[in-house]
Amino acid sequence: MNPTNKPPVKQVAFSILIGLCGFAGAYMPLLLLLMPALLAFVLAAWGGICFAVGTGTAAILTFVLLGAADGVSVLVVFLPAAFIIGRCLSSRKPYRSAVIGSTLALAAGYYCLICLPGILAGESPFLVMEQFFLSMADMLAAQAAPLLESGLILEEDVALMVDMTRSLSLMAPEMTVGSIAILSMGFGLLDVLIARMLTKRSMDLRPMAPFHRWQLSRQYTVISFLALGTALVTYLFKLSNASAVFIAAECVVLLPVVLMGLCFLEFLSKIPGSGGNVRRILTYVCIVLLIPYSLAFLLVIGFIDRLARIRRRVRLPGDGGDTK
């Protein structure tokens, strides 16, 4: 559809419905994580008017029913990422650009949602996560009280579990930053794929390489060195939460290589005589069952493939050109 034309009533109605989903995302975290894909589809396929209707609906409901502070925290999670993905799809930009842009936008949004309340309160930015583990410890102690009275569990065991849960609050910076990095990178990719799947039925999109032909861009090495350099500086100058910065750097450097390891396994399943779908299914089942050890395996083969450039050198039957 031409974005300058007046959209049909049906598209406007669906845009309002998607805006309602944005408000519901405040109570359903998974829906909130998928909102960038839905709104990006609206922007790319139906144009700016429908996008404005959907975002306006979400904004009005969140501001009226949740308040200004919570409303902004919810909207900032998905609106920037949705706009970036939608613009990249409609202008046929490389999908890597959409993934990188949405990942950065989601990371900033998650940081605002999780860390901004603590900062505004004059406390640690990781106050929310600290309070979460402390409340979990209190809840665990309360639920164990009837078991203690009946003698089904020893007091020492309860004290050990409660103390371990409370000790997790000391790791709040590392766990918060690691969670933000993993969620933003994972859903930054997933939202782009979902938005493309929804949009390709409405407009002509840039071709995408098959999964087994995905490659990291040349900028990956530069970004990796920047991330590791930033982590090293925070450690050398003994800045606060240096360990959390290291966790973020590790995610930036290692998670894309793990993805390349998955791509390499998919590449092996495409080789004639390799077992095809049966081997692929068994491989993915083993990967899931053997986490976290399988992640180390994927990391190793991902690095080997990147250094040896195996998938770039070997052509398979039916392979087209690599599109990004």
JSON list of N, CA and C in Angstrom, two decimals, residues 282-310:
[
{"chain": "A", "resi": 282, "resn": "LEU", "atom": "N", "xyz": [17.28, -34.39, 15.43]},
{"chain": "A", "resi": 282, "resn": "LEU", "atom": "CA", "xyz": [18.07, -34.97, 16.50]},
{"chain": "A", "resi": 282, "resn": "LEU", "atom": "C", "xyz": [19.14, -34.01, 17.01]},
{"chain": "A", "resi": 283, "resn": "THR", "atom": "N", "xyz": [19.72, -33.25, 16.09]},
{"chain": "A", "resi": 283, "resn": "THR", "atom": "CA", "xyz": [20.76, -32.29, 16.49]},
{"chain": "A", "resi": 283, "resn": "THR", "atom": "C", "xyz": [20.18, -31.20, 17.38]},
{"chain": "A", "resi": 284, "resn": "TYR", "atom": "N", "xyz": [19.05, -30.64, 16.99]},
{"chain": "A", "resi": 284, "resn": "TYR", "atom": "CA", "xyz": [18.46, -29.57, 17.80]},
{"chain": "A", "resi": 284, "resn": "TYR", "atom": "C", "xyz": [17.94, -30.09, 19.13]},
{"chain": "A", "resi": 285, "resn": "VAL", "atom": "N", "xyz": [17.44, -31.32, 19.17]},
{"chain": "A", "resi": 285, "resn": "VAL", "atom": "CA", "xyz": [17.02, -31.90, 20.45]},
{"chain": "A", "resi": 285, "resn": "VAL", "atom": "C", "xyz": [18.21, -32.04, 21.39]},
{"chain": "A", "resi": 286, "resn": "CYS", "atom": "N", "xyz": [19.32, -32.51, 20.86]},
{"chain": "A", "resi": 286, "resn": "CYS", "atom": "CA", "xyz": [20.53, -32.65, 21.67]},
{"chain": "A", "resi": 286, "resn": "CYS", "atom": "C", "xyz": [21.04, -31.29, 22.15]},
{"chain": "A", "resi": 287, "resn": "ILE", "atom": "N", "xyz": [20.96, -30.29, 21.31]},
{"chain": "A", "resi": 287, "resn": "ILE", "atom": "CA", "xyz": [21.40, -28.95, 21.70]},
{"chain": "A", "resi": 287, "resn": "ILE", "atom": "C", "xyz": [20.58, -28.44, 22.88]},
{"chain": "A", "resi": 288, "resn": "VAL", "atom": "N", "xyz": [19.27, -28.65, 22.82]},
{"chain": "A", "resi": 288, "resn": "VAL", "atom": "CA", "xyz": [18.40, -28.17, 23.91]},
{"chain": "A", "resi": 288, "resn": "VAL", "atom": "C", "xyz": [18.66, -28.96, 25.19]},
{"chain": "A", "resi": 289, "resn": "LEU", "atom": "N", "xyz": [18.80, -30.26, 25.08]},
{"chain": "A", "resi": 289, "resn": "LEU", "atom": "CA", "xyz": [18.98, -31.10, 26.26]},
{"chain": "A", "resi": 289, "resn": "LEU", "atom": "C", "xyz": [20.34, -30.91, 26.92]},
{"chain": "A", "resi": 290, "resn": "LEU", "atom": "N", "xyz": [21.33, -30.52, 26.14]},
{"chain": "A", "resi": 290, "resn": "LEU", "atom": "CA", "xyz": [22.70, -30.43, 26.67]},
{"chain": "A", "resi": 290, "resn": "LEU", "atom": "C", "xyz": [23.12, -29.00, 27.00]},
{"chain": "A", "resi": 291, "resn": "ILE", "atom": "N", "xyz": [22.18, -28.04, 26.98]},
{"chain": "A", "resi": 291, "resn": "ILE", "atom": "CA", "xyz": [22.51, -26.68, 27.41]},
{"chain": "A", "resi": 291, "resn": "ILE", "atom": "C", "xyz": [22.97, -26.75, 28.87]},
{"chain": "A", "resi": 292, "resn": "PRO", "atom": "N", "xyz": [24.06, -26.10, 29.27]},
{"chain": "A", "resi": 292, "resn": "PRO", "atom": "CA", "xyz": [24.85, -25.09, 28.56]},
{"chain": "A", "resi": 292, "resn": "PRO", "atom": "C", "xyz": [26.05, -25.64, 27.79]},
{"chain": "A", "resi": 293, "resn": "TYR", "atom": "N", "xyz": [26.28, -26.98, 27.90]},
{"chain": "A", "resi": 293, "resn": "TYR", "atom": "CA", "xyz": [27.46, -27.54, 27.24]},
{"chain": "A", "resi": 293, "resn": "TYR", "atom": "C", "xyz": [27.37, -27.41, 25.72]},
{"chain": "A", "resi": 294, "resn": "SER", "atom": "N", "xyz": [26.16, -27.50, 25.19]},
{"chain": "A", "resi": 294, "resn": "SER", "atom": "CA", "xyz": [26.00, -27.38, 23.74]},
{"chain": "A", "resi": 294, "resn": "SER", "atom": "C", "xyz": [26.34, -25.97, 23.26]},
{"chain": "A", "resi": 295, "resn": "LEU", "atom": "N", "xyz": [26.16, -24.96, 24.12]},
{"chain": "A", "resi": 295, "resn": "LEU", "atom": "CA", "xyz": [26.50, -23.59, 23.72]},
{"chain": "A", "resi": 295, "resn": "LEU", "atom": "C", "xyz": [28.00, -23.46, 23.51]},
{"chain": "A", "resi": 296, "resn": "ALA", "atom": "N", "xyz": [28.79, -24.11, 24.36]},
{"chain": "A", "resi": 296, "resn": "ALA", "atom": "CA", "xyz": [30.24, -24.08, 24.19]},
{"chain": "A", "resi": 296, "resn": "ALA", "atom": "C", "xyz": [30.63, -24.77, 22.87]},
{"chain": "A", "resi": 297, "resn": "PHE", "atom": "N", "xyz": [29.95, -25.87, 22.55]},
{"chain": "A", "resi": 297, "resn": "PHE", "atom": "CA", "xyz": [30.21, -26.57, 21.29]},
{"chain": "A", "resi": 297, "resn": "PHE", "atom": "C", "xyz": [29.87, -25.68, 20.09]},
{"chain": "A", "resi": 298, "resn": "LEU", "atom": "N", "xyz": [28.72, -25.04, 20.15]},
{"chain": "A", "resi": 298, "resn": "LEU", "atom": "CA", "xyz": [28.34, -24.13, 19.06]},
{"chain": "A", "resi": 298, "resn": "LEU", "atom": "C", "xyz": [29.31, -22.98, 18.93]},
{"chain": "A", "resi": 299, "resn": "LEU", "atom": "N", "xyz": [29.80, -22.49, 20.05]},
{"chain": "A", "resi": 299, "resn": "LEU", "atom": "CA", "xyz": [30.77, -21.39, 20.02]},
{"chain": "A", "resi": 299, "resn": "LEU", "atom": "C", "xyz": [32.06, -21.81, 19.32]},
{"chain": "A", "resi": 300, "resn": "VAL", "atom": "N", "xyz": [32.53, -23.02, 19.61]},
{"chain": "A", "resi": 300, "resn": "VAL", "atom": "CA", "xyz": [33.78, -23.51, 19.00]},
{"chain": "A", "resi": 300, "resn": "VAL", "atom": "C", "xyz": [33.60, -23.67, 17.49]},
{"chain": "A", "resi": 301, "resn": "ILE", "atom": "N", "xyz": [32.54, -24.35, 17.07]},
{"chain": "A", "resi": 301, "resn": "ILE", "atom": "CA", "xyz": [32.37, -24.57, 15.63]},
{"chain": "A", "resi": 301, "resn": "ILE", "atom": "C", "xyz": [32.03, -23.26, 14.91]},
{"chain": "A", "resi": 302, "resn": "GLY", "atom": "N", "xyz": [31.42, -22.33, 15.62]},
{"chain": "A", "resi": 302, "resn": "GLY", "atom": "CA", "xyz": [31.16, -21.02, 15.03]},
{"chain": "A", "resi": 302, "resn": "GLY", "atom": "C", "xyz": [32.45, -20.28, 14.74]},
{"chain": "A", "resi": 303, "resn": "PHE", "atom": "N", "xyz": [33.38, -20.31, 15.70]},
{"chain": "A", "resi": 303, "resn": "PHE", "atom": "CA", "xyz": [34.68, -19.68, 15.49]},
{"chain": "A", "resi": 303, "resn": "PHE", "atom": "C", "xyz": [35.46, -20.38, 14.38]},
{"chain": "A", "resi": 304, "resn": "ILE", "atom": "N", "xyz": [35.40, -21.71, 14.36]},
{"chain": "A", "resi": 304, "resn": "ILE", "atom": "CA", "xyz": [36.12, -22.45, 13.31]},
{"chain": "A", "resi": 304, "resn": "ILE", "atom": "C", "xyz": [35.58, -22.09, 11.93]},
{"chain": "A", "resi": 305, "resn": "ASP", "atom": "N", "xyz": [34.26, -22.04, 11.81]},
{"chain": "A", "resi": 305, "resn": "ASP", "atom": "CA", "xyz": [33.66, -21.69, 10.53]},
{"chain": "A", "resi": 305, "resn": "ASP", "atom": "C", "xyz": [34.01, -20.26, 10.12]},
{"chain": "A", "resi": 306, "resn": "ARG", "atom": "N", "xyz": [34.03, -19.35, 11.09]},
{"chain": "A", "resi": 306, "resn": "ARG", "atom": "CA", "xyz": [34.36, -17.95, 10.75]},
{"chain": "A", "resi": 306, "resn": "ARG", "atom": "C", "xyz": [35.81, -17.81, 10.32]},
{"chain": "A", "resi": 307, "resn": "LEU", "atom": "N", "xyz": [36.71, -18.54, 10.97]},
{"chain": "A", "resi": 307, "resn": "LEU", "atom": "CA", "xyz": [38.13, -18.45, 10.61]},
{"chain": "A", "resi": 307, "resn": "LEU", "atom": "C", "xyz": [38.42, -19.18, 9.30]},
{"chain": "A", "resi": 308, "resn": "ALA", "atom": "N", "xyz": [37.84, -20.37, 9.13]},
{"chain": "A", "resi": 308, "resn": "ALA", "atom": "CA", "xyz": [38.11, -21.16, 7.94]},
{"chain": "A", "resi": 308, "resn": "ALA", "atom": "C", "xyz": [37.21, -20.79, 6.76]},
{"chain": "A", "resi": 309, "resn": "ARG", "atom": "N", "xyz": [36.13, -20.04, 7.03]},
{"chain": "A", "resi": 309, "resn": "ARG", "atom": "CA", "xyz": [35.21, -19.60, 5.99]},
{"chain": "A", "resi": 309, "resn": "ARG", "atom": "C", "xyz": [34.68, -20.79, 5.17]},
{"chain": "A", "resi": 310, "resn": "ILE", "atom": "N", "xyz": [34.31, -21.85, 5.88]},
{"chain": "A", "resi": 310, "resn": "ILE", "atom": "CA", "xyz": [33.90, -23.09, 5.22]},
{"chain": "A", "resi": 310, "resn": "ILE", "atom": "C", "xyz": [32.63, -22.87, 4.41]}
]
